[in-house]
């Protein structure tokens, strides 16, 4: 049995990237395997760029391991259109056998109506048990005690650092790694040292500005939960924001901008470009930029998002696998689907090349994963991820992310006070709570 996909060279990566980019743009299906006697598993996902290349190679490797099963990949554009397509297919009951999904979207897509429950018996038959997954992520894969998703990874906010600049600033330890900070004072001191080493330029970059920016939400949702703050009551019906804790996080974000410790004028692309080109010592972003930074030769490493307010959580979402609703499932295809899921989960060290932290805990101990540098440096976050509340309007590319980003972005630039920024966010949250769920949960 093949242990995993072959090595992905830069040339094959680029070539495959072009092919997958075209497939993603057109929503083309990519059949894997040959022969009409094969059991066919239809698989939808939105994974593009390096993620898409790696997934494509994992699908091919599964086909080699299980020649009796053909997996038909259908690569669709990411974002709201993807979830709309899943909802339309699920409501009609003529869905693919399997789909990739952001876990934070689970509560808003009509579990029990658009998505079918996971058959735990078949999951265990394929060799996967709940106890092998990160506990908070496994718990979040359930709704009202019913399992609707199988976690694949977490993609948390992390701290990238330029090793050349940090070395010049005296911020690296004897092991060549960034010395960790604890609390606001140590974080500010680190940024000031880097700023001095850069001749006074802002040392930190993140997605802080622009139409549709979600960076301010992701930074705030990394900081605020560190102090134990919640967004909603446990039943998801009322606002539960602790103003004091929320404002402490916002005041730090304002301080970063007003003291010139971050460049508040950067949008997503500009922040990545600044770090890539050595114009920033630090980048706060999701873990998915690792492949691009390596290809461009940026001297960098990665570590966990700074612990500032007591805890060490970081905002994250998770890729997972779901079963869009079908009126009936072919038993042979269903078992092959679970075996395919189990193959991907158990080979998630290959997936981690893209930067994501495997949710399957045994992978975190595998030598192949531990050898990934710097991808394995922040793996301990897997049990301390700050996930979105389980309500319909949260999750990647959601309305809430956009509206909180719009509320908090002017706080970073100093154009809005933290108090006004929090008031705007709470007003947005009130509107969303009052709006009806377009895909209410329904038990069949």
mmCIF file of C-alpha atoms in Angstrom, residues 83-96 109-110 112-116 324-327 438-439 442 444:
data_model
loop_
_atom_site.group_PDB
_atom_site.id
_atom_site.type_symbol
_atom_site.label_atom_id
_atom_site.label_comp_id
_atom_site.label_asym_id
_atom_site.label_seq_id
_atom_site.Cartn_x
_atom_site.Cartn_y
_atom_site.Cartn_z
ATOM 1 C CA UNK A 83 -22.119 26.844 -0.235
ATOM 2 C CA UNK A 84 -25.101 27.919 -2.316
ATOM 3 C CA UNK A 85 -24.381 25.115 -4.772
ATOM 4 C CA UNK A 86 -24.088 22.600 -1.937
ATOM 5 C CA UNK A 87 -27.400 23.832 -0.506
ATOM 6 C CA UNK A 88 -29.173 23.578 -3.865
ATOM 7 C CA UNK A 89 -27.801 20.095 -4.508
ATOM 8 C CA UNK A 90 -28.631 18.939 -0.979
ATOM 9 C CA UNK A 91 -32.163 20.307 -1.031
ATOM 10 C CA UNK A 92 -32.810 18.375 -4.241
ATOM 11 C CA UNK A 93 -31.346 15.206 -2.786
ATOM 12 C CA UNK A 94 -29.108 14.660 -5.828
ATOM 13 C CA UNK A 95 -25.781 15.581 -4.378
ATOM 14 C CA UNK A 96 -22.222 14.371 -4.691
ATOM 15 C CA UNK A 109 -26.359 25.026 6.002
ATOM 16 C CA UNK A 110 -29.339 23.049 7.225
ATOM 17 C CA UNK A 112 -30.455 17.240 8.782
ATOM 18 C CA UNK A 113 -31.903 18.689 5.582
ATOM 19 C CA UNK A 114 -29.017 19.759 3.338
ATOM 20 C CA UNK A 115 -26.449 17.508 5.004
ATOM 21 C CA UNK A 116 -26.838 13.894 6.108
ATOM 22 C CA UNK A 324 -24.603 16.398 1.205
ATOM 23 C CA UNK A 325 -28.101 14.972 1.386
ATOM 24 C CA UNK A 326 -29.052 12.145 -0.950
ATOM 25 C CA UNK A 327 -32.479 10.513 -1.078
ATOM 26 C CA UNK A 438 -32.213 30.712 5.244
ATOM 27 C CA UNK A 439 -31.455 26.994 5.807
ATOM 28 C CA UNK A 442 -34.545 19.998 10.143
ATOM 29 C CA UNK A 444 -35.972 13.821 8.948
#
